[in-house]
Coordinates of C-alpha atoms and ligand atoms in Angstrom, one line a residue:
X1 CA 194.8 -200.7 -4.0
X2 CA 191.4 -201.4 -5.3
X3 CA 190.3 -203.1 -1.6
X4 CA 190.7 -199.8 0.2
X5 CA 188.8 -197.9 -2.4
X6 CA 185.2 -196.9 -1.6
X7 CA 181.9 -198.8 -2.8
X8 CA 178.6 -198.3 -2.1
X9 CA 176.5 -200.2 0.2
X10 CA 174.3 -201.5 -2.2
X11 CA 173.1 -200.9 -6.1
X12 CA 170.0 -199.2 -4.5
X13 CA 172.2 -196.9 -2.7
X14 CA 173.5 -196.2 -6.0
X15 CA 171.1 -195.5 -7.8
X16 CA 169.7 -193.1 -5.3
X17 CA 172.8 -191.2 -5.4
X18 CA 172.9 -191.6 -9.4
X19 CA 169.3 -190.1 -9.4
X20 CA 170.3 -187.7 -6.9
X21 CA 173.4 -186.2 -8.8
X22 CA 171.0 -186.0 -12.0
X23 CA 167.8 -184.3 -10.7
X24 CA 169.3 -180.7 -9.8
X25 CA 168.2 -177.5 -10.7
X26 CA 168.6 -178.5 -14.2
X27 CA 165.3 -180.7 -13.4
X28 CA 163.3 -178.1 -11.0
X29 CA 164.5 -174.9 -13.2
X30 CA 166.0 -175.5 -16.6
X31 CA 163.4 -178.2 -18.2
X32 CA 160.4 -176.4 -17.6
X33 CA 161.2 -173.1 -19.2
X34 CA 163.5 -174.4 -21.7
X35 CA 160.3 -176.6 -22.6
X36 CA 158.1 -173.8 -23.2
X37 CA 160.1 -171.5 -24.7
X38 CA 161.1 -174.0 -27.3
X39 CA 157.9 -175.3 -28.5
X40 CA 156.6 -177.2 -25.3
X41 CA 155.4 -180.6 -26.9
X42 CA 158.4 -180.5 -29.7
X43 CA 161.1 -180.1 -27.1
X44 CA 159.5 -182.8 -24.7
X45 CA 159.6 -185.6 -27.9
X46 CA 163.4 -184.1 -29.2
X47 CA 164.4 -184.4 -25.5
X48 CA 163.2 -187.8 -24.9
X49 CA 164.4 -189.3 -28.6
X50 CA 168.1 -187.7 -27.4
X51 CA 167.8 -189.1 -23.6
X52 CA 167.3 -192.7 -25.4
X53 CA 170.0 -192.5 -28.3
X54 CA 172.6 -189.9 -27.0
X55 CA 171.8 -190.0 -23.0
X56 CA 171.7 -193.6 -22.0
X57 CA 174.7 -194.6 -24.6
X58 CA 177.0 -192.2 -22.9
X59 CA 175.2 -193.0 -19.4
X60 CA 176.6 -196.4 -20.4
X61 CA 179.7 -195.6 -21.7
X62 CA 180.8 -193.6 -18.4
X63 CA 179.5 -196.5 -15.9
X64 CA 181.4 -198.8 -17.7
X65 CA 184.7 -196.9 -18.1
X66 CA 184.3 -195.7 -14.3
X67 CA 183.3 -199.3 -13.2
X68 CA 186.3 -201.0 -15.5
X69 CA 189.1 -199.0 -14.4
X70 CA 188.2 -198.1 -11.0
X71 CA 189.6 -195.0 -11.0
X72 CA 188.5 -191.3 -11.1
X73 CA 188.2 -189.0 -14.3
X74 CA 191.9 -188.0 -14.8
X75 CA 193.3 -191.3 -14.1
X76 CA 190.4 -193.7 -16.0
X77 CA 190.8 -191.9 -19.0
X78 CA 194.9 -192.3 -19.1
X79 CA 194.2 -195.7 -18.9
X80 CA 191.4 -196.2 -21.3
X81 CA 193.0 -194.1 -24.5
X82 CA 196.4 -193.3 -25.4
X83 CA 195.3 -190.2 -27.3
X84 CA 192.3 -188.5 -25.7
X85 CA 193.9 -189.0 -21.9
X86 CA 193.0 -184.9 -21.6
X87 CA 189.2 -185.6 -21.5
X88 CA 189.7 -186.5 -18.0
X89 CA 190.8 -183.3 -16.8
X90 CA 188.0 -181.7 -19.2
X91 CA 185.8 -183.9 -17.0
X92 CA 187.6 -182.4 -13.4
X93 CA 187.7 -179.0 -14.0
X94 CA 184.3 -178.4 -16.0
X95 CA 182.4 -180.1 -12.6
X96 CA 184.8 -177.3 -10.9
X97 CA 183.2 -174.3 -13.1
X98 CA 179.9 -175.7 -12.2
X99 CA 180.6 -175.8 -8.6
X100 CA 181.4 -171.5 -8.8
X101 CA 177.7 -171.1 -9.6
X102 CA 175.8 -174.0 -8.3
X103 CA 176.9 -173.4 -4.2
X104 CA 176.0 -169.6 -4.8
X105 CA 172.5 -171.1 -6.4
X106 CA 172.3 -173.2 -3.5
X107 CA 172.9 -170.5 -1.2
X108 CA 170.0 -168.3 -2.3
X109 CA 167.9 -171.3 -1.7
X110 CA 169.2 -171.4 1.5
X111 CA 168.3 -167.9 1.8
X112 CA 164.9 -168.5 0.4
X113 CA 164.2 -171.4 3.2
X114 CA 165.1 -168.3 5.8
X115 CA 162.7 -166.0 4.5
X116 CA 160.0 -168.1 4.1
X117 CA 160.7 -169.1 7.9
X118 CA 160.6 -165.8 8.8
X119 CA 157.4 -165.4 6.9
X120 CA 155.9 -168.2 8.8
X121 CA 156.7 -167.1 12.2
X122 CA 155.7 -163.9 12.1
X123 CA 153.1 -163.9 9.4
X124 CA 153.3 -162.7 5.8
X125 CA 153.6 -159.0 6.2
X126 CA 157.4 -159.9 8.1
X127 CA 158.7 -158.9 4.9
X128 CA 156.3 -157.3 2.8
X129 CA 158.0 -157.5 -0.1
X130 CA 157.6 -158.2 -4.1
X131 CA 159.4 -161.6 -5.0
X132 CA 161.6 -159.4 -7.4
X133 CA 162.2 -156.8 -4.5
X134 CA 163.2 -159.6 -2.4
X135 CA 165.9 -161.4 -5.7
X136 CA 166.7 -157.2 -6.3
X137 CA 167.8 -156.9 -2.5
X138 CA 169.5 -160.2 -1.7
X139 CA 171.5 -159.9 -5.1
X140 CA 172.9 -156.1 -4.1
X141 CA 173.7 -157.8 -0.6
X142 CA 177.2 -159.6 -1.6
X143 CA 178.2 -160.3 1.7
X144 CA 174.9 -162.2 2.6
X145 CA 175.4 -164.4 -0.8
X146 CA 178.7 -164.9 0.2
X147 CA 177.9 -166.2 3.8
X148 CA 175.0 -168.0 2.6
X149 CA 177.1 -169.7 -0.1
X150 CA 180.0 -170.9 2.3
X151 CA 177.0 -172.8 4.5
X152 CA 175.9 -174.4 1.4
X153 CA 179.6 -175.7 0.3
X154 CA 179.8 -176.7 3.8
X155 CA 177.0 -179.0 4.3
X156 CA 178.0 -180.8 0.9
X157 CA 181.7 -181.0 2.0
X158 CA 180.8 -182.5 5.5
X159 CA 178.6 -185.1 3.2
X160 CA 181.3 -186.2 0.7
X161 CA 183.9 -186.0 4.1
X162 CA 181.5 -188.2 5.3
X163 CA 182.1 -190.8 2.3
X164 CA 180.9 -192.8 -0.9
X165 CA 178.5 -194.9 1.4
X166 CA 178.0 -193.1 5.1
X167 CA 178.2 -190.1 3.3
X168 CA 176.9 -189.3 -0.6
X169 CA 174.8 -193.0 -0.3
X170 CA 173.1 -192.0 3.3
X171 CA 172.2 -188.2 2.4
X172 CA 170.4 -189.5 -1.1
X173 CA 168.7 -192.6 0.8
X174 CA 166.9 -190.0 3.2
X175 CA 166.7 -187.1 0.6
X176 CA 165.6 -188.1 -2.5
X177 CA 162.4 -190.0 -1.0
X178 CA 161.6 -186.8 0.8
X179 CA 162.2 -184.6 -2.3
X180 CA 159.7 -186.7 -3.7
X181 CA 157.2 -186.4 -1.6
X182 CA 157.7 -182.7 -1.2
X183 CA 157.2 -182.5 -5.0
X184 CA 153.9 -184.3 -5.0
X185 CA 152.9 -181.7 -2.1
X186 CA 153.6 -178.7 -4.5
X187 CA 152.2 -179.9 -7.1
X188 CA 148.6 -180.6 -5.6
X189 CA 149.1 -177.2 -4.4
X190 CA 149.8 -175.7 -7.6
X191 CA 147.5 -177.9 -9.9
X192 CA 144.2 -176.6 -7.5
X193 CA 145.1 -173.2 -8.1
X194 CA 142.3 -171.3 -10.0
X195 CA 143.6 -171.3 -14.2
X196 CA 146.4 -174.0 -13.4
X197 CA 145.4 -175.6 -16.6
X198 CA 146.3 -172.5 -18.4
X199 CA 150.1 -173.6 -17.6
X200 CA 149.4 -177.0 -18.5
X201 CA 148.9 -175.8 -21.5
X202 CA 151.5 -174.1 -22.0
X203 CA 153.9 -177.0 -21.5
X204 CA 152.0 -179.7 -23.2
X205 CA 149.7 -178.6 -26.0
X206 CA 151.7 -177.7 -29.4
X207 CA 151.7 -174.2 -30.5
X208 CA 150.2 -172.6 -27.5
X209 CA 153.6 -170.8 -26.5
X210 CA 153.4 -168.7 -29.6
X211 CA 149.6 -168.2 -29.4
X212 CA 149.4 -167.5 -25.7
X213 CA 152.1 -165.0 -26.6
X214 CA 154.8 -166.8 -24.4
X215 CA 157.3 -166.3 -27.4
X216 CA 157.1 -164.6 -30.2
X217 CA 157.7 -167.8 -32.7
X218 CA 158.2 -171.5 -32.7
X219 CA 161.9 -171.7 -32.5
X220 CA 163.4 -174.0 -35.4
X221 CA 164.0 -177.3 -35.2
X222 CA 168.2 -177.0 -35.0
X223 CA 168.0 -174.4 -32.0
X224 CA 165.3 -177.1 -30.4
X225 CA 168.1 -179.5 -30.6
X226 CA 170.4 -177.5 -29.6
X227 CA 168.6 -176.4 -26.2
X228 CA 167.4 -179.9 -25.4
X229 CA 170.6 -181.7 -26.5
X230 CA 172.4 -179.3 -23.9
X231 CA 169.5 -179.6 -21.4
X232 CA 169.5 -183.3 -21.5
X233 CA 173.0 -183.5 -20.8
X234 CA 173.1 -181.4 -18.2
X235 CA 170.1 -182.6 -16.5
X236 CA 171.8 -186.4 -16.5
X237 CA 175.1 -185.0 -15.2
X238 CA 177.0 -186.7 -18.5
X239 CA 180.3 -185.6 -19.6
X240 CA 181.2 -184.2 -16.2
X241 CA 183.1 -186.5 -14.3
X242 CA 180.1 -187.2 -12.0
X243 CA 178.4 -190.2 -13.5
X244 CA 181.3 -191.6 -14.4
X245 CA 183.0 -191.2 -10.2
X246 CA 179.6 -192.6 -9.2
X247 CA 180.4 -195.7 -11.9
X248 CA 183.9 -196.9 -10.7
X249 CA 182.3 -197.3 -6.7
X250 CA 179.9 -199.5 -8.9
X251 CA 180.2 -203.6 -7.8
X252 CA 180.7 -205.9 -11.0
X253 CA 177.5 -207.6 -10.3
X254 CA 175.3 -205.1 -11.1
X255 CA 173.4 -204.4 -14.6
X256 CA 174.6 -200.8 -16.0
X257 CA 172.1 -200.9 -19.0
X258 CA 168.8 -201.5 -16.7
X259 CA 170.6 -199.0 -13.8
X260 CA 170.9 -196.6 -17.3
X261 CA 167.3 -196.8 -18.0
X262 CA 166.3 -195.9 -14.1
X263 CA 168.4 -193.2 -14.2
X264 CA 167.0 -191.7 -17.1
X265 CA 163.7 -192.5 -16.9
X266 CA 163.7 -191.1 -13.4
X267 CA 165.7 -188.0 -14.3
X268 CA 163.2 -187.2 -17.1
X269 CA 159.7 -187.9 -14.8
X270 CA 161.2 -185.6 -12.2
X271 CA 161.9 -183.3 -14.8
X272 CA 158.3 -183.3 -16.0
X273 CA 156.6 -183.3 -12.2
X274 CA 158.8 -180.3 -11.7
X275 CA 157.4 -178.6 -14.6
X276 CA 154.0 -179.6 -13.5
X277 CA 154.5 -178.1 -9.9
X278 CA 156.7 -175.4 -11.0
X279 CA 154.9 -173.6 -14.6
X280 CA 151.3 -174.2 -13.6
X281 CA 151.6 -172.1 -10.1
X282 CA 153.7 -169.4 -12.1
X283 CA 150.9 -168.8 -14.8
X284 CA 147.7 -169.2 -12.0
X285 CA 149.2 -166.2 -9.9
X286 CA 150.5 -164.3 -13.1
X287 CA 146.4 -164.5 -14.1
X288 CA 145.0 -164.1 -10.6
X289 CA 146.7 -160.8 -10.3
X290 CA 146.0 -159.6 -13.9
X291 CA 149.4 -159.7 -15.9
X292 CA 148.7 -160.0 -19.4
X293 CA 149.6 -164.3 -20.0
X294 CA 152.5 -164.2 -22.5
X295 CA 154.5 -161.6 -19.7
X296 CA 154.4 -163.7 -16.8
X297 CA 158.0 -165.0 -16.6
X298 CA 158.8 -168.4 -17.1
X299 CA 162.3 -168.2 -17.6
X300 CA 165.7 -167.3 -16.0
X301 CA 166.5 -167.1 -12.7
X302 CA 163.5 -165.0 -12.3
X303 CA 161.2 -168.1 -12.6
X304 CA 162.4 -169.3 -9.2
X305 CA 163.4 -166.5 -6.9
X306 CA 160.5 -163.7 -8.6
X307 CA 157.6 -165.3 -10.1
X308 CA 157.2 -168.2 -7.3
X309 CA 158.0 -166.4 -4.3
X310 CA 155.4 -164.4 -5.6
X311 CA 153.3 -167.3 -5.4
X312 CA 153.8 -168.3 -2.1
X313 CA 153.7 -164.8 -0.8
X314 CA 150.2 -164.5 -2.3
X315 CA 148.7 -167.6 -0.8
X316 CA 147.5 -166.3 2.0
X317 CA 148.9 -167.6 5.6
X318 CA 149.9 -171.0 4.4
X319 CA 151.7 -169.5 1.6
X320 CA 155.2 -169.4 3.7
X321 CA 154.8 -173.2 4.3
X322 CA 154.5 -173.8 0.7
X323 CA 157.8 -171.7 -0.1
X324 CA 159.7 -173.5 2.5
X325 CA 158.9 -176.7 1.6
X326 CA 159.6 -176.1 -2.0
X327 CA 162.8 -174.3 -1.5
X328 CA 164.1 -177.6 0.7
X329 CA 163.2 -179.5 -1.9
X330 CA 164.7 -177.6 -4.7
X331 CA 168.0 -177.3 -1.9
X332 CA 167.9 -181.1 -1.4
X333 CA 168.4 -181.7 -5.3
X334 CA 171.1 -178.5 -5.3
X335 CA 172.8 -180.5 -2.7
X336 CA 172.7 -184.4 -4.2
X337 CA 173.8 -183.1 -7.1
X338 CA 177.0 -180.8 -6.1
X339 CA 177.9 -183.5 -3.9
X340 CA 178.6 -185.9 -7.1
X341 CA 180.7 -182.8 -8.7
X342 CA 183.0 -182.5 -5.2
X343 CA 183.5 -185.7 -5.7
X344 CA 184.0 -186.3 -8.9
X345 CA 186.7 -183.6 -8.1
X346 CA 188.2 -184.9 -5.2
X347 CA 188.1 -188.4 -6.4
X348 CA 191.5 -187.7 -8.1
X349 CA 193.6 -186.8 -5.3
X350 CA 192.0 -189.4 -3.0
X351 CA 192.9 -192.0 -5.3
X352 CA 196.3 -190.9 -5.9
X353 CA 196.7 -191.1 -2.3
X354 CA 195.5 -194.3 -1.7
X355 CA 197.7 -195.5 -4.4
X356 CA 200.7 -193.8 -2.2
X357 CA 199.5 -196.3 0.5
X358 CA 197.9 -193.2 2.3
X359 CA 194.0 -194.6 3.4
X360 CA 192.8 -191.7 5.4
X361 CA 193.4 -188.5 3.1
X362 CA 189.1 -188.0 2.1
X363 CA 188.5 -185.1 4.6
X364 CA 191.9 -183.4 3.9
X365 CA 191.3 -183.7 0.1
X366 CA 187.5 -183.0 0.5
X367 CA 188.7 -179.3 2.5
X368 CA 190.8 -178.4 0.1
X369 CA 188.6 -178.9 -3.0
X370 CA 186.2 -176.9 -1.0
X371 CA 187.7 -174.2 -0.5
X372 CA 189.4 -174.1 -3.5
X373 CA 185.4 -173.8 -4.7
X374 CA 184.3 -171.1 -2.5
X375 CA 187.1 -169.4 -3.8
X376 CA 185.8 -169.0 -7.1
X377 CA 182.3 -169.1 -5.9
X378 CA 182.9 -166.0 -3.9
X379 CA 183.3 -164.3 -6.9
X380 CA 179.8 -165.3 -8.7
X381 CA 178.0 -164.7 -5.2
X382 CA 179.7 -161.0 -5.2
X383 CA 178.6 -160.1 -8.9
X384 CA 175.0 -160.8 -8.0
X385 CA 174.1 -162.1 -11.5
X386 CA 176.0 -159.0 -12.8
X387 CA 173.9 -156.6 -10.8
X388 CA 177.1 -155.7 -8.9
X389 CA 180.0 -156.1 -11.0
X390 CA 180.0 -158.2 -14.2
X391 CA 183.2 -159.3 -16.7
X392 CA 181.9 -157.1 -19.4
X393 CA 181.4 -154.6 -17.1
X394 CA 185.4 -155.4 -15.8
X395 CA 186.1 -155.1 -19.5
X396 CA 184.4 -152.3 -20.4
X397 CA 182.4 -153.9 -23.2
X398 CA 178.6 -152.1 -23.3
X399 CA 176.8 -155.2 -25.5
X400 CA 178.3 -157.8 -24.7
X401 CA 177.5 -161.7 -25.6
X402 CA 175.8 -163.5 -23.2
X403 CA 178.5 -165.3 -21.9
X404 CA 179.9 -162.0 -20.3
X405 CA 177.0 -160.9 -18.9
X406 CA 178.0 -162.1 -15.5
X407 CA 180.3 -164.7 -13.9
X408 CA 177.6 -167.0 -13.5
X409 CA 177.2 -167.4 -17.6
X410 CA 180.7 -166.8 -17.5
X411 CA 181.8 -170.1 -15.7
X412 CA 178.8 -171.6 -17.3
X413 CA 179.7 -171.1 -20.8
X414 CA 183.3 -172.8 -20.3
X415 CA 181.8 -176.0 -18.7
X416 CA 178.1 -176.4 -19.4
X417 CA 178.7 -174.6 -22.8
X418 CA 181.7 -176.1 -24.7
X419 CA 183.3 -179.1 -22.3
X420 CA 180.3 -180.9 -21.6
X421 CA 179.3 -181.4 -25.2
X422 CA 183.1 -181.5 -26.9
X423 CA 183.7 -184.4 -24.1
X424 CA 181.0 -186.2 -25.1
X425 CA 181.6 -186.3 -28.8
X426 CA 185.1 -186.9 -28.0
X427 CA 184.3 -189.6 -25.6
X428 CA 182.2 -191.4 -28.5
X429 CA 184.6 -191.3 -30.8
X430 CA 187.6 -192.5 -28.5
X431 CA 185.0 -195.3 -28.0
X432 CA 183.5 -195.6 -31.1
X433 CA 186.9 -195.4 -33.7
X434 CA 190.0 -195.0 -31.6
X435 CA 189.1 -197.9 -29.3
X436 CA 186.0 -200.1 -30.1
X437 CA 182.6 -200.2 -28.7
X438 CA 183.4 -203.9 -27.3
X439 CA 185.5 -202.0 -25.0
X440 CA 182.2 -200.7 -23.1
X441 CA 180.2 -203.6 -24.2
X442 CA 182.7 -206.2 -22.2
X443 CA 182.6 -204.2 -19.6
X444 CA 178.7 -204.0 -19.1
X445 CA 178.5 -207.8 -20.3
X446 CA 178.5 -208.4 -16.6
X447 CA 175.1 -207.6 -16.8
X448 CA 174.4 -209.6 -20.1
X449 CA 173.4 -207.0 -22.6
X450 CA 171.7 -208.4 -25.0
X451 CA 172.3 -209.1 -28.8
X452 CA 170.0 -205.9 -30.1
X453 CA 171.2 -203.6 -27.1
X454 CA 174.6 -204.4 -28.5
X455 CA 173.8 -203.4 -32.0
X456 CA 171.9 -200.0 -30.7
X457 CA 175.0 -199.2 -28.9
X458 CA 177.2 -199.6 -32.1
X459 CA 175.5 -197.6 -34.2
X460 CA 175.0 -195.1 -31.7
X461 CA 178.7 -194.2 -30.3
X462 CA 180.1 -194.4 -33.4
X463 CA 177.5 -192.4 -35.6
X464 CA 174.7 -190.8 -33.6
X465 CA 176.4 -189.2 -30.5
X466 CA 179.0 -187.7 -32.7
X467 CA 176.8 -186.0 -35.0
X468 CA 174.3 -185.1 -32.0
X469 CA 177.0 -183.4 -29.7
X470 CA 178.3 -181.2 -32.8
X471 CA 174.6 -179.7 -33.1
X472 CA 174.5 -179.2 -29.6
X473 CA 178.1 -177.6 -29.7
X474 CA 177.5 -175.2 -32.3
X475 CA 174.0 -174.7 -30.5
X476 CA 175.7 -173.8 -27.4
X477 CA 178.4 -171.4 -29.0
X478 CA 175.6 -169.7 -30.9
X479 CA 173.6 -168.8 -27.3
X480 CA 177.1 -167.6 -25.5
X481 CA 179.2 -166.1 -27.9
X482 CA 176.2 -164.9 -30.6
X483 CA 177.3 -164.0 -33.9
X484 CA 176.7 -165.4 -37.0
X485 CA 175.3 -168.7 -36.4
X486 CA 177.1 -170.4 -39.8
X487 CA 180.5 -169.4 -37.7
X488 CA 179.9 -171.7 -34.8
X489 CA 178.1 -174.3 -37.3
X490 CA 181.1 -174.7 -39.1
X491 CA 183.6 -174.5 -36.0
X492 CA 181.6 -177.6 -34.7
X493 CA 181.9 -179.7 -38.3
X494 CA 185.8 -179.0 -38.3
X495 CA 186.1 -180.1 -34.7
X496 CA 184.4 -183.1 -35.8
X497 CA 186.4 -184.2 -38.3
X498 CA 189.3 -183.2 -36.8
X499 CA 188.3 -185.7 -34.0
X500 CA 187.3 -188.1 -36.0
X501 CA 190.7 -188.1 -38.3
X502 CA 192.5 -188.1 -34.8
X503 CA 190.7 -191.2 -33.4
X504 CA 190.7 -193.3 -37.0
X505 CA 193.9 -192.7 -38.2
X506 CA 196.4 -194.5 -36.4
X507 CA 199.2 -197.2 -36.6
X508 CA 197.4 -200.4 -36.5
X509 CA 198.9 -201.6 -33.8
X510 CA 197.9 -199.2 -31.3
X511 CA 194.3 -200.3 -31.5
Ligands
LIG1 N1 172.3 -182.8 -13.2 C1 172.4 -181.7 -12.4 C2 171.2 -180.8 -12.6 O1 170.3 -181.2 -13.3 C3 173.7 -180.9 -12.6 C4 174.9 -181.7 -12.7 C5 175.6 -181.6 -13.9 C6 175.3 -182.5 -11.7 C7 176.8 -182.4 -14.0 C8 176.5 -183.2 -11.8 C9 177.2 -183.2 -13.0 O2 171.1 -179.8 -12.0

């Protein structure tokens, strides 16, 4: 079976795609608000400790369960643990949730590449709108979301038709080069704009945030884990399938700790540029046309389709060129990363097939996972971030918790929210008590880890990870579902003990 499943070309190609599924919007939209709102130079140093001892150890951990079985979520975990087999489907239909909202993301990108087009052609007063007139319009224009949706599902299922290596390892090869460079362009652009520094600022120096008015106080250390534990995670695509899909096409030559370190390190630097392109330009036009410095917004999905459309509309007659080459950019790294969640999806199916003897089932299996997506994605393009329709409004609830404020936190709160982080503290302790850490260490020994990497990783999967992914549980609940924070605190420590009872106490000879 294994000789007529997929591999990619070459570890370069893999890595390209590995960046490519981690730097998303997560990257271009997430990190840079999320680090000023939550204490700029604090989050930045909380983020990076986590990326080194949570991030790379369950970077790791997926590559080498992927790369030692072979086989997609559902299946590697069946074969890997007799008791946690379920974490594979957490890990299929989680990527699935994120698919709903991501394509219709992607789609207003898409939308965002045609205006800005239009705007070129014919010059800026083509549509002579405010950026939040233009996000107000689109988002009460369902059937134009929907359209522009179904195109973006359809370029990334032609891709992941197209295969691991002519398809997912040829789009990143070509894309995320050019999303590089377009990034550098944008942020030259952005940095010589008049009080540019004012947004460094806000991003880098400690404290500014709250005196610059940004937010009202520094948050508290918990919530700053909280927000970059989940960030982190989400920005390096862990505990979704995808890393772990992208792992088992992985050949046993190659190193997984050093391609865990690119991956990260690249992840985060792209993370940071984007900031630098993204916050700067936002605070420069905020100043230049006279809004008060703590109420330019920074945050939401107002960042991206208000505050820098307004930017590019205001920059005179290259303005246009600007916006379209930073809405590709932030579509290319929409698209290389959805692509990793179809096929972290699909991967199931295909395998199964090929097990069946059946070679030629991708496109098939690729079709139906897509539309099975714009299925539910129809549904978060038609809402139009709840300015249409929203599941509290369906319910009839009038202040509702953030989680049913539209579909698009809605879909996000069941994957992003709770199965990213309760897989990865599940994950660990599978590794860490039901198994043993040799059982990832073996496998990445075909790179030669050595004796203090070994060590780190201990420690780590059986101790840190745990402990981190409860924070950023109970962090998570306490931003979707609100409430009293000690609720969700203690519905985190129970599930980790629970866990932890579950994966230590066991018949010795199952180990
Ligand atoms: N990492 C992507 C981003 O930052 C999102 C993603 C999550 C992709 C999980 C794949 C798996 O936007």
């Amino acid at each position: 079976m294994e000789n007529n499943r997929s591999s990619w070309g070459s570890n370069l190609g893999f890595l390209l795609a590995a960046i490519g599924s981690a730097v998303g919007l997560g990257n271009i939209w997430g990190f840079p608000y999320k680090m000023g709102k939550s204490g700029g130079f604090t989050f930045l140093l909380v983020y990076l400790l986590l990326a080194v001892f949570v991030g790379m150890i369950i970077m790791v951990s997926e590559l080498a369960i992927g790369r030692k079985t072979k086989l997609s979520p559902i299946d590697a975990y069946k074969k890997v643990s007799a008791k946690f087999a379920w974490i594979g489907w957490m890990a299929t239909i989680a990527p699935f949730l994120i698919m709903s909202f991501y394509s219709v993301l992607g789609g207003y990108c898409l939308q965002y590449i045609a205006l800005n087009m239009t705007k070129l052609s014919f010059g800026n007063g083509a549509v002579a709108m405010s950026g939040s007139e233009i996000f107000g319009a689109m988002l009460t224009t369902p059937l134009g979301c929907v359209v522009f949706t179904a195109l973006f599902i359809f370029l990334c299922m032609a891709i992941v038709q197209g295969g691991v290596s002519s398809g997912i390892e040829k789009f990143n090869k070509i894309g995320m080069p050019a999303l590089f460079v377009m990034l550098l362009i944008i942020i030259v652009r952005s940095l010589t704009l008049p009080n540019a520094v004012e947004g460094l600022k806000f991003m880098f120096v400690p404290g500014y945030a709250v005196k610059a008015q940004f937010i009202e106080k520094a948050p508290n250390l918990i919530t700053v884990l909280g927000t970059a534990g989940g960030q982190m995670f989400f920005s390096l695509s862990l505990a979704m399938g995808a890393i772990l899909t992208y792992g088992s096409y992985l050949s046993k030559e190659e190193n997984l700790v050093r391609n865990s370190v690119i991956i990260v390190i690249s992840d985060t630097l792209i993370a940071i540029m984007a900031g630098i392109a993204v916050i700067p330009a936002a605070v420069a036009n905020g100043i230049a046309n006279g809004t008060p410095v703590g109420q330019i917004k920074l945050s939401g999905p107002n960042l991206l389709f208000v505050t820098l459309q307004d930017v590019f509309s205001n920059m005179g007659s290259l303005g246009p060129l600007f916006g379209v080459i930073f809405y590709a950019l932030v579509l290319i790294a929409a698209i290389s990363s959805a692509i990793s969640l179809m096929e972290a999806i699909a991967a199931h199916w295909i395998d199964m097939d090929i097990q069946k003897g059946e070679n030629d089932t991708r496109k098939q299996r690729v079709l139906t996972v897509s539309l099975l997506i714009l299925f539910e994605a129809v549904i978060v393009a038609w809402d139009g971030l709840g300015s249409n329709f929203s599941p509290a409004s369906l319910l009839g609830i009038s202040d509702p918790p953030t989680f049913l404020d539209c579909f698009l936190d809605f879909m996000d709160c069941w994957s992003e929210g709770i199965a990213m982080p309760l897989g990865a503290m599940l994950m660990a302790l599978m590794i860490g008590w039901e198994k043993s850490p040799e059982l990832v260490l073996d496998e990445v020994a075909h790179g030669d880890p050595s004796e203090g990497f070994k060590k780190f990783y201990r420690i780590c999967i059986k101790f840190v990870v745990p402990v981190v992914m409860a924070f950023v549980l109970a962090g998570q609940m306490i931003d979707f579902f609100g409430g009293p924070q000690i609720v969700w605190y203690i519905v985190s420590v129970v599930a980790l003990v629970v866990f932890f009872c579950l994966s230590f106490f066991q018949p010795h000879a199952e180990k």
